Coordinates of C-alpha atoms and ligand atoms in Angstrom, one line a residue:
M1 CA -32.3 -21.8 1.7
T2 CA -34.5 -19.4 -0.1
A3 CA -34.8 -21.2 -3.4
P4 CA -36.8 -19.1 -5.8
D5 CA -40.3 -20.4 -6.2
Q6 CA -41.3 -21.5 -9.7
L7 CA -43.7 -18.6 -10.4
F8 CA -41.1 -16.1 -9.4
A9 CA -38.4 -17.8 -11.5
A10 CA -40.8 -17.9 -14.5
A11 CA -41.5 -14.2 -14.0
V12 CA -37.8 -13.4 -14.0
A13 CA -37.3 -15.5 -17.2
A14 CA -40.3 -13.7 -18.8
T15 CA -38.9 -10.3 -17.9
G16 CA -36.0 -10.4 -20.3
W17 CA -32.5 -8.9 -19.8
P18 CA -33.2 -5.2 -20.6
A19 CA -35.6 -4.9 -17.6
L20 CA -33.1 -6.7 -15.3
L21 CA -29.9 -4.6 -16.1
P22 CA -29.2 -1.0 -15.0
A23 CA -30.1 1.5 -17.7
H24 CA -26.4 2.3 -18.5
R25 CA -25.7 -1.4 -19.2
R26 CA -28.7 -2.2 -21.4
D27 CA -26.6 -1.9 -24.6
G28 CA -23.0 -2.0 -25.5
S29 CA -20.6 -4.8 -25.4
E30 CA -20.7 -7.7 -23.0
Q31 CA -24.4 -8.3 -23.0
P32 CA -25.8 -11.4 -21.3
T33 CA -26.8 -14.3 -23.6
G34 CA -29.8 -16.5 -23.7
R35 CA -32.8 -16.4 -21.4
P36 CA -32.4 -15.1 -17.8
S37 CA -32.6 -17.9 -15.3
C38 CA -33.1 -17.1 -11.7
V39 CA -30.8 -19.4 -9.6
D40 CA -31.3 -18.0 -6.1
A41 CA -33.0 -15.2 -4.3
L42 CA -32.7 -13.4 -1.0
A43 CA -35.7 -11.6 0.4
L44 CA -34.8 -8.0 1.3
D45 CA -38.2 -6.7 2.4
D46 CA -41.8 -7.0 1.4
G47 CA -41.9 -7.0 -2.4
L48 CA -38.1 -6.6 -2.7
V49 CA -35.7 -9.4 -3.6
L50 CA -32.0 -9.7 -4.4
A51 CA -32.0 -12.3 -7.2
V52 CA -29.0 -14.1 -8.7
V53 CA -29.8 -14.4 -12.4
A54 CA -27.7 -16.6 -14.7
D55 CA -27.3 -16.2 -18.5
G56 CA -26.6 -18.8 -21.2
R57 CA -22.9 -18.8 -20.4
E58 CA -23.6 -19.3 -16.7
R59 CA -22.4 -15.9 -15.8
T60 CA -24.3 -14.6 -12.8
Y61 CA -25.9 -11.2 -12.4
P62 CA -27.1 -9.8 -9.0
V63 CA -30.4 -8.1 -9.6
P64 CA -32.4 -6.1 -7.0
L65 CA -36.0 -6.7 -8.0
V66 CA -39.4 -5.2 -7.2
V67 CA -41.9 -8.1 -7.1
R68 CA -45.6 -7.6 -7.6
R69 CA -48.0 -10.5 -6.9
D70 CA -51.6 -10.0 -8.0
G71 CA -54.6 -11.6 -6.3
T72 CA -54.8 -14.4 -8.9
G73 CA -51.3 -15.8 -8.3
G74 CA -49.6 -13.8 -11.1
V75 CA -46.1 -12.5 -10.5
E76 CA -44.4 -9.6 -12.2
V77 CA -40.8 -8.4 -11.6
R78 CA -38.6 -5.5 -12.7
R79 CA -35.2 -4.2 -11.6
A80 CA -35.5 -2.0 -8.6
E81 CA -34.6 1.6 -9.3
P82 CA -33.3 4.2 -6.8
G83 CA -36.4 5.1 -4.8
D84 CA -37.8 1.6 -4.7
G85 CA -36.1 0.9 -1.4
A86 CA -33.9 -2.1 -2.3
A87 CA -30.7 -0.4 -1.3
E88 CA -32.3 0.8 1.9
A89 CA -33.5 -2.7 2.7
L90 CA -30.0 -4.0 2.0
V91 CA -28.6 -1.6 4.5
A92 CA -31.2 -2.6 7.0
R93 CA -30.0 -6.2 6.7
L94 CA -26.7 -5.1 8.0
A95 CA -28.1 -4.8 11.5
A96 CA -26.2 -7.1 13.7
D97 CA -29.0 -9.4 14.7
R98 CA -29.7 -10.6 11.1
R99 CA -28.5 -14.1 10.1
D100 CA -27.0 -15.3 6.9
E101 CA -29.4 -17.2 4.7
G102 CA -28.6 -20.2 2.5
A103 CA -25.9 -19.5 0.0
F104 CA -25.9 -15.8 0.8
Q105 CA -23.3 -14.5 3.2
V106 CA -23.3 -11.1 4.7
S107 CA -20.3 -9.2 6.1
R108 CA -21.3 -6.6 8.6
W109 CA -18.9 -3.8 9.6
H110 CA -21.2 -0.9 10.5
H111 CA -24.8 -0.2 10.6
R112 CA -27.2 2.6 11.3
E113 CA -30.7 3.3 10.1
V114 CA -30.9 5.4 7.0
T115 CA -33.7 6.2 4.6
G116 CA -34.1 7.8 1.2
E117 CA -32.5 6.7 -2.0
R118 CA -31.0 8.5 -5.0
G119 CA -29.0 7.2 -7.9
I120 CA -25.6 8.7 -8.9
T121 CA -25.0 10.2 -12.3
V122 CA -21.2 10.0 -12.5
D123 CA -19.4 7.6 -14.7
Q124 CA -19.8 4.1 -13.2
T125 CA -19.3 0.5 -14.2
N126 CA -21.8 -0.9 -11.7
E127 CA -24.9 0.8 -10.2
S128 CA -24.5 2.8 -7.1
V129 CA -27.3 4.2 -5.0
V130 CA -26.9 6.7 -2.2
V131 CA -29.0 5.8 0.9
G132 CA -30.0 8.6 3.3
E133 CA -26.9 10.6 2.1
R134 CA -24.9 8.4 4.5
A135 CA -24.2 5.2 2.7
I136 CA -23.6 4.2 -0.9
V137 CA -24.7 0.7 -2.0
K138 CA -23.1 -0.7 -5.1
W139 CA -25.0 -3.4 -6.9
L140 CA -22.4 -5.3 -9.0
V141 CA -23.6 -5.8 -12.5
V142 CA -21.9 -9.1 -12.9
A143 CA -20.9 -11.4 -10.0
D144 CA -17.9 -13.2 -11.3
E145 CA -16.4 -16.3 -9.8
G146 CA -14.7 -15.2 -6.6
P147 CA -13.3 -14.7 -4.2
H148 CA -13.6 -11.0 -4.7
P149 CA -10.8 -9.2 -2.8
A150 CA -12.9 -6.5 -1.2
P151 CA -14.6 -8.3 1.7
T152 CA -11.4 -9.7 3.2
M153 CA -9.5 -6.4 2.4
L154 CA -12.1 -4.3 4.2
T155 CA -12.2 -6.7 7.2
A156 CA -8.4 -6.3 7.5
L157 CA -8.7 -2.5 7.2
V158 CA -11.5 -2.3 9.8
Q159 CA -9.5 -4.5 12.2
A160 CA -6.4 -2.3 11.8
G161 CA -8.5 0.8 12.4
F162 CA -7.6 2.3 9.0
G163 CA -9.5 5.6 8.5
G164 CA -8.3 6.4 5.0
T165 CA -11.2 4.7 3.1
P166 CA -14.9 5.4 3.2
R167 CA -16.1 3.5 6.3
P168 CA -17.2 0.0 5.2
W169 CA -20.8 -0.9 6.2
G170 CA -21.3 -4.3 4.7
A171 CA -21.1 -6.8 1.8
V172 CA -23.3 -9.5 0.4
E173 CA -21.7 -12.5 -1.2
W174 CA -23.1 -15.7 -2.7
R175 CA -21.8 -19.2 -3.4
S176 CA -23.0 -21.0 -6.5
A177 CA -22.3 -24.4 -4.9
R178 CA -21.0 -25.6 -1.6
G179 CA -17.3 -25.2 -1.4
S180 CA -17.1 -22.8 -4.3
A181 CA -15.6 -19.3 -3.9
P182 CA -18.1 -16.6 -2.9
R183 CA -19.1 -14.0 -5.5
L184 CA -19.6 -10.4 -4.5
L185 CA -23.2 -9.2 -5.2
A186 CA -23.3 -5.9 -3.4
L187 CA -21.2 -3.6 -1.2
A188 CA -22.2 -0.8 1.1
V189 CA -19.8 1.9 2.4
E190 CA -20.0 5.3 3.8
H191 CA -21.0 8.0 1.4
L192 CA -18.6 11.0 1.1
P193 CA -20.7 14.0 0.1
G194 CA -19.2 15.9 -2.8
A195 CA -16.2 13.6 -3.2
V196 CA -14.4 13.7 -6.5
D197 CA -11.8 11.3 -7.8
G198 CA -8.2 12.1 -8.6
W199 CA -8.6 12.2 -12.4
T200 CA -10.5 15.4 -11.5
W201 CA -8.9 16.9 -8.5
A202 CA -5.2 15.9 -9.2
V203 CA -5.5 17.0 -12.8
A204 CA -6.9 20.3 -11.7
D205 CA -4.1 20.8 -9.1
L206 CA -1.3 19.9 -11.5
R207 CA -2.8 22.3 -14.1
A208 CA -2.9 25.1 -11.5
A209 CA 0.6 24.3 -10.3
A210 CA 1.9 24.6 -13.9
A211 CA -0.2 27.6 -14.8
G212 CA 0.7 29.5 -11.6
G213 CA 4.4 28.6 -11.4
D214 CA 3.5 27.0 -8.1
P215 CA 5.5 23.8 -7.7
G216 CA 4.5 23.5 -4.1
R217 CA 1.0 22.7 -5.3
A218 CA 2.2 19.7 -7.3
A219 CA 4.4 18.6 -4.4
E220 CA 1.3 18.7 -2.2
V221 CA -0.6 16.4 -4.5
G222 CA 2.2 13.8 -4.1
R223 CA 2.6 14.4 -0.4
R224 CA -1.0 13.8 0.4
T225 CA -1.4 10.7 -1.7
G226 CA 2.0 9.4 -0.4
E227 CA 0.8 9.7 3.2
L228 CA -2.5 8.0 2.4
V229 CA -0.9 5.0 0.6
A230 CA 1.8 4.6 3.4
S231 CA -0.9 4.5 6.1
F232 CA -2.8 1.9 4.0
H233 CA 0.2 -0.3 3.7
A234 CA 1.1 0.2 7.3
A235 CA -2.5 -1.0 8.2
L236 CA -1.9 -4.1 6.1
A237 CA 1.6 -4.8 7.5
G238 CA 0.2 -7.8 9.4
T239 CA -0.4 -9.6 6.1
A240 CA 3.3 -9.3 5.1
R241 CA 5.4 -12.4 4.4
P242 CA 8.6 -13.2 2.4
A243 CA 8.0 -13.8 -1.3
T244 CA 8.9 -17.2 -2.7
A245 CA 11.4 -17.7 -5.5
A246 CA 8.5 -18.7 -7.8
E247 CA 6.7 -15.5 -7.1
V248 CA 9.7 -13.3 -7.8
A249 CA 10.3 -15.1 -11.1
G250 CA 6.6 -14.7 -11.9
W251 CA 6.8 -10.9 -11.6
R252 CA 9.6 -10.8 -14.2
T253 CA 7.7 -13.2 -16.5
R254 CA 4.5 -11.2 -16.3
A255 CA 6.3 -8.0 -17.1
H256 CA 7.7 -9.5 -20.2
V257 CA 4.3 -10.9 -21.1
D258 CA 2.8 -7.5 -20.7
L259 CA 5.4 -6.0 -23.0
D260 CA 4.9 -8.7 -25.6
R261 CA 1.2 -8.1 -25.5
A262 CA 1.6 -4.3 -25.8
L263 CA 3.8 -4.9 -28.8
E264 CA 1.3 -7.2 -30.3
V265 CA -1.8 -5.0 -30.0
T266 CA -0.3 -1.5 -30.5
N267 CA -0.3 0.1 -33.9
G268 CA 0.8 3.3 -35.6
A269 CA 3.0 5.9 -33.9
A270 CA 2.5 4.4 -30.5
R271 CA 3.9 1.1 -31.8
D272 CA 7.0 2.9 -33.2
V273 CA 7.7 4.4 -29.8
L274 CA 7.3 1.1 -28.0
A275 CA 9.3 -0.9 -30.5
A276 CA 12.2 1.5 -30.4
M277 CA 12.4 1.2 -26.6
A278 CA 11.4 -2.4 -26.1
A279 CA 15.0 -3.6 -25.6
S280 CA 15.7 -1.0 -22.9
V281 CA 12.4 -2.0 -21.1
R282 CA 13.4 -5.7 -21.3
R283 CA 16.8 -4.9 -19.8
A284 CA 15.2 -3.0 -17.0
F285 CA 12.9 -6.1 -16.3
D286 CA 15.9 -8.4 -16.4
S287 CA 18.3 -6.4 -14.3
V288 CA 16.4 -6.4 -11.1
P289 CA 18.5 -8.2 -8.5
V290 CA 15.6 -9.2 -6.4
D291 CA 15.6 -12.6 -4.7
A292 CA 13.1 -14.7 -2.8
G293 CA 12.4 -13.1 0.6
T294 CA 11.6 -9.6 -0.5
P295 CA 8.4 -8.8 1.4
V296 CA 4.9 -9.1 -0.1
L297 CA 1.6 -8.1 1.5
R298 CA -2.1 -7.6 0.7
V299 CA -2.1 -4.6 -1.6
H300 CA -4.6 -2.5 -3.5
G301 CA -3.5 -4.0 -6.8
D302 CA -5.0 -1.4 -9.1
L303 CA -3.7 1.8 -7.5
H304 CA -3.8 5.1 -9.5
V305 CA -4.8 8.6 -8.6
G306 CA -8.4 7.9 -9.8
Q307 CA -8.8 5.6 -6.7
V308 CA -8.2 8.6 -4.4
L309 CA -11.4 10.5 -3.5
R310 CA -11.0 14.0 -2.2
M311 CA -13.6 15.7 -0.1
D312 CA -13.7 19.2 1.3
T313 CA -15.5 19.7 4.6
D314 CA -15.5 22.5 7.3
R315 CA -12.8 20.5 9.0
G316 CA -10.5 20.6 6.0
T317 CA -9.7 18.4 3.1
S318 CA -9.7 14.6 3.4
Y319 CA -8.4 11.9 1.0
S320 CA -9.8 8.4 0.8
L321 CA -8.8 5.3 -1.0
T322 CA -11.5 3.3 -2.9
D323 CA -12.1 0.4 -5.2
F324 CA -10.7 -2.8 -3.7
D325 CA -11.6 -4.9 -6.7
G326 CA -7.9 -5.7 -7.2
N327 CA -6.2 -6.0 -10.6
P328 CA -8.9 -6.5 -13.2
V329 CA -6.6 -8.4 -15.6
L330 CA -5.7 -11.1 -13.1
P331 CA -7.9 -14.2 -12.4
A332 CA -9.9 -14.0 -9.2
A333 CA -7.8 -16.2 -7.0
E334 CA -4.6 -14.3 -7.9
R335 CA -6.1 -10.9 -7.0
L336 CA -5.9 -11.7 -3.3
R337 CA -2.3 -12.9 -3.5
E338 CA 0.2 -10.8 -1.6
Q339 CA 2.3 -8.5 -3.7
P340 CA 5.3 -6.1 -3.2
A341 CA 4.4 -2.6 -1.7
A342 CA 6.3 -1.3 -4.7
L343 CA 3.6 -2.4 -7.0
D344 CA 1.0 0.0 -5.5
A345 CA 3.7 2.7 -5.1
A346 CA 4.7 2.4 -8.8
G347 CA 1.1 2.5 -9.9
M348 CA 0.4 5.7 -8.0
A349 CA 3.7 7.5 -8.9
Q350 CA 3.2 6.7 -12.6
S351 CA -0.4 7.8 -12.6
L352 CA 0.7 11.2 -11.3
V353 CA 3.0 11.6 -14.3
H354 CA 0.1 10.5 -16.5
A355 CA -2.3 13.1 -14.9
A356 CA 0.2 15.7 -15.9
L357 CA 0.3 14.4 -19.5
V358 CA -3.5 14.7 -19.5
V359 CA -3.1 18.4 -18.5
R360 CA -0.5 19.0 -21.2
R361 CA -2.8 17.4 -23.8
H362 CA -5.8 19.6 -22.9
H363 CA -4.0 22.9 -22.1
S364 CA -1.7 23.8 -25.1
D365 CA -1.6 27.3 -23.7
L366 CA 0.6 26.1 -20.8
D367 CA 4.4 25.5 -21.1
G368 CA 4.6 21.7 -21.8
G369 CA 7.9 21.4 -19.9
A370 CA 6.4 23.1 -16.8
V371 CA 3.5 20.7 -16.9
E372 CA 5.8 17.7 -17.3
R373 CA 7.9 18.9 -14.4
A374 CA 4.8 19.3 -12.2
G375 CA 3.9 15.6 -12.8
E376 CA 7.5 14.4 -12.1
L377 CA 7.6 16.5 -8.9
A378 CA 4.2 15.1 -7.8
A379 CA 5.5 11.6 -8.4
A380 CA 8.8 12.2 -6.5
S381 CA 6.9 13.9 -3.6
F382 CA 4.6 10.9 -3.5
L383 CA 7.5 8.5 -3.2
D384 CA 9.2 10.6 -0.5
A385 CA 6.0 10.9 1.5
F386 CA 5.4 7.2 1.0
R387 CA 8.8 6.2 2.3
V388 CA 8.6 8.5 5.3
G389 CA 5.0 7.5 6.1
L390 CA 5.8 3.8 6.2
G391 CA 7.9 4.6 9.3
E392 CA 8.7 1.4 11.2
H393 CA 7.3 -0.6 8.2
A394 CA 9.9 1.0 5.8
D395 CA 11.3 -2.5 5.0
L396 CA 8.1 -3.3 3.2
L397 CA 9.3 -1.2 0.2
D398 CA 11.9 -2.8 -2.0
E399 CA 13.1 0.2 -3.9
R400 CA 14.6 -1.9 -6.7
L401 CA 11.1 -2.9 -7.9
L402 CA 9.8 0.6 -8.4
R403 CA 11.2 1.2 -11.8
P404 CA 10.3 -2.2 -13.4
F405 CA 6.8 -1.9 -12.0
R406 CA 6.5 1.6 -13.4
L407 CA 7.6 0.4 -16.8
Q408 CA 5.2 -2.5 -16.6
Q409 CA 2.4 -0.1 -15.8
V410 CA 3.3 1.9 -18.9
C411 CA 3.1 -1.3 -21.0
R412 CA -0.4 -1.9 -19.5
E413 CA -1.4 1.6 -20.6
F414 CA -0.3 0.8 -24.1
I415 CA -2.5 -2.4 -24.0
Y416 CA -5.4 -0.4 -22.5
A417 CA -5.2 2.2 -25.2
A418 CA -5.0 -0.3 -28.0
T419 CA -7.8 -2.5 -26.7
H420 CA -10.2 -0.1 -25.0
L421 CA -9.5 3.6 -25.5
P422 CA -7.4 4.6 -28.6
R423 CA -7.4 8.2 -27.6
W424 CA -5.4 7.3 -24.4
S425 CA -2.4 6.3 -26.4
Y426 CA -0.7 9.7 -26.2
V427 CA -0.2 9.0 -22.5
P428 CA 2.0 5.9 -22.7
E429 CA 3.7 7.3 -25.8
A430 CA 4.9 10.2 -23.8
A431 CA 5.4 8.4 -20.5
L432 CA 7.7 5.7 -21.8
P433 CA 10.6 8.0 -23.0
M434 CA 10.2 10.1 -19.9
L435 CA 10.6 7.1 -17.6
L436 CA 13.6 5.7 -19.6
R437 CA 15.5 8.9 -19.5
E438 CA 15.0 9.3 -15.7
D439 CA 17.8 7.8 -13.8
R440 CA 15.9 7.8 -10.5
P441 CA 13.5 5.1 -9.6
Ligands
ADP1 P1 -17.9 1.4 -10.3 O1 -17.3 0.1 -9.9 O2 -19.3 1.3 -10.6 O3 -17.0 2.1 -11.3 P2 -16.8 3.1 -8.2 O4 -16.5 2.5 -6.8 O5 -15.6 3.3 -9.1 O6 -17.9 2.2 -8.9 O7 -17.5 4.5 -8.0 C1 -18.0 5.2 -9.0 C2 -18.0 6.7 -8.7 O8 -18.8 6.9 -7.6 C3 -16.6 7.2 -8.2 O9 -15.8 7.6 -9.3 C4 -17.0 8.3 -7.3 O10 -17.2 9.5 -8.1 C5 -18.3 7.9 -6.7 N1 -18.1 7.3 -5.4 C6 -17.5 6.0 -5.1 N2 -17.5 5.8 -3.8 C7 -18.0 6.9 -3.2 C8 -18.2 7.3 -1.8 N3 -17.9 6.4 -0.8 N4 -18.8 8.5 -1.6 C9 -19.1 9.3 -2.6 N5 -18.9 9.0 -3.9 C10 -18.4 7.8 -4.2
MG2 MG1 -14.7 2.7 -10.9

């Protein structure tokens, strides 16, 4: 056990929250409360420590720290920044001969020596640091009560030899008490140089498809993502089992709960659209003839085109799935629960339609109908490639669930727009009537 010594703990408390959080999280909502209290610490290297710091509500924050001790016993700490070497030291701890320490538990999938750190500037929730251009270390800002889905998911994917995600290197988790679920503190994976996410590349391709009268380009977006998601589910096929009657009933209940919530929080024109169609949506939720026994498996749980990174290399273009945090609106324990393959497929198909709606919004010079058709074609090609790609695992997909899950996803977009991003509301407003008029899944 590496219980923090008292001087060190006092130095953390004296430092105050702003110097402990990454720069982009020093203001805004969801700030920690009360004084920082250091509850545990893992030595990473000389003068570098990964601390677990609790706030007044007992939320825990993983903080990489630079520790300076002066000759007279004084201790000063501050958050390590890219260049200070904390991410490099974390990667070094992934070497196979290192042992776990106390409440800290390290998963090791891959290791090589890498040096040099730089921060990333793209939009991020946590703080990611690129190490030696080879690895990317993500320091979670908050370590919520676990278990976090990523470590077990990545272990399953490594065991299956799945190549469609940046190669996992390692993870550090921590338990607040013996027997409690581990909390994820940091995650290291392969860095993909120049990779961009689908809200950039797929939006650009759908725009080009509509502008150039090139439906093949939209179909290609769907085909590549469909192959990727199929190979992901095939890799997880070993986790499949039949759903229980309670689970099946639970999906229906949750769908209605999401619609109720969407109706409750949505205002203005978006609410008119939703209210006018609510009865049809409910009918779609209720008319699914799915019984216990339909297959469920470990899934992504928050799958959309933004979770697909694309990278161009001399050897061609590659696509990688990222972000195994699971569904952010579910409690931790439920995020690991097996779900129908149709849930991921519906999320991705629907997001391709939404990407086209983004294009239509920002390019009024383009023919709106052509843009919409590009999105629908991408979604249909995605589903075709997904079905074909499942191959011998085709029975993992229960087709009857696609439509209700897509409708439920649109409900969630209404909720997201109303509670987080009002300017997003044009997307579900347009997507709902499109989906209801389609007679295909
Ligand atoms: P956060 O939880 O902080 O939002 P993400 O995992 O979503 O972190 O990553 C944030 C961004 O970092 C992504 O949108 C992507 O641009 C980039 N990124 C993520 N993983 C990689 C990777 N393996 N290689 C290169 N860039 C990545
Ligand atoms: Mg993200």
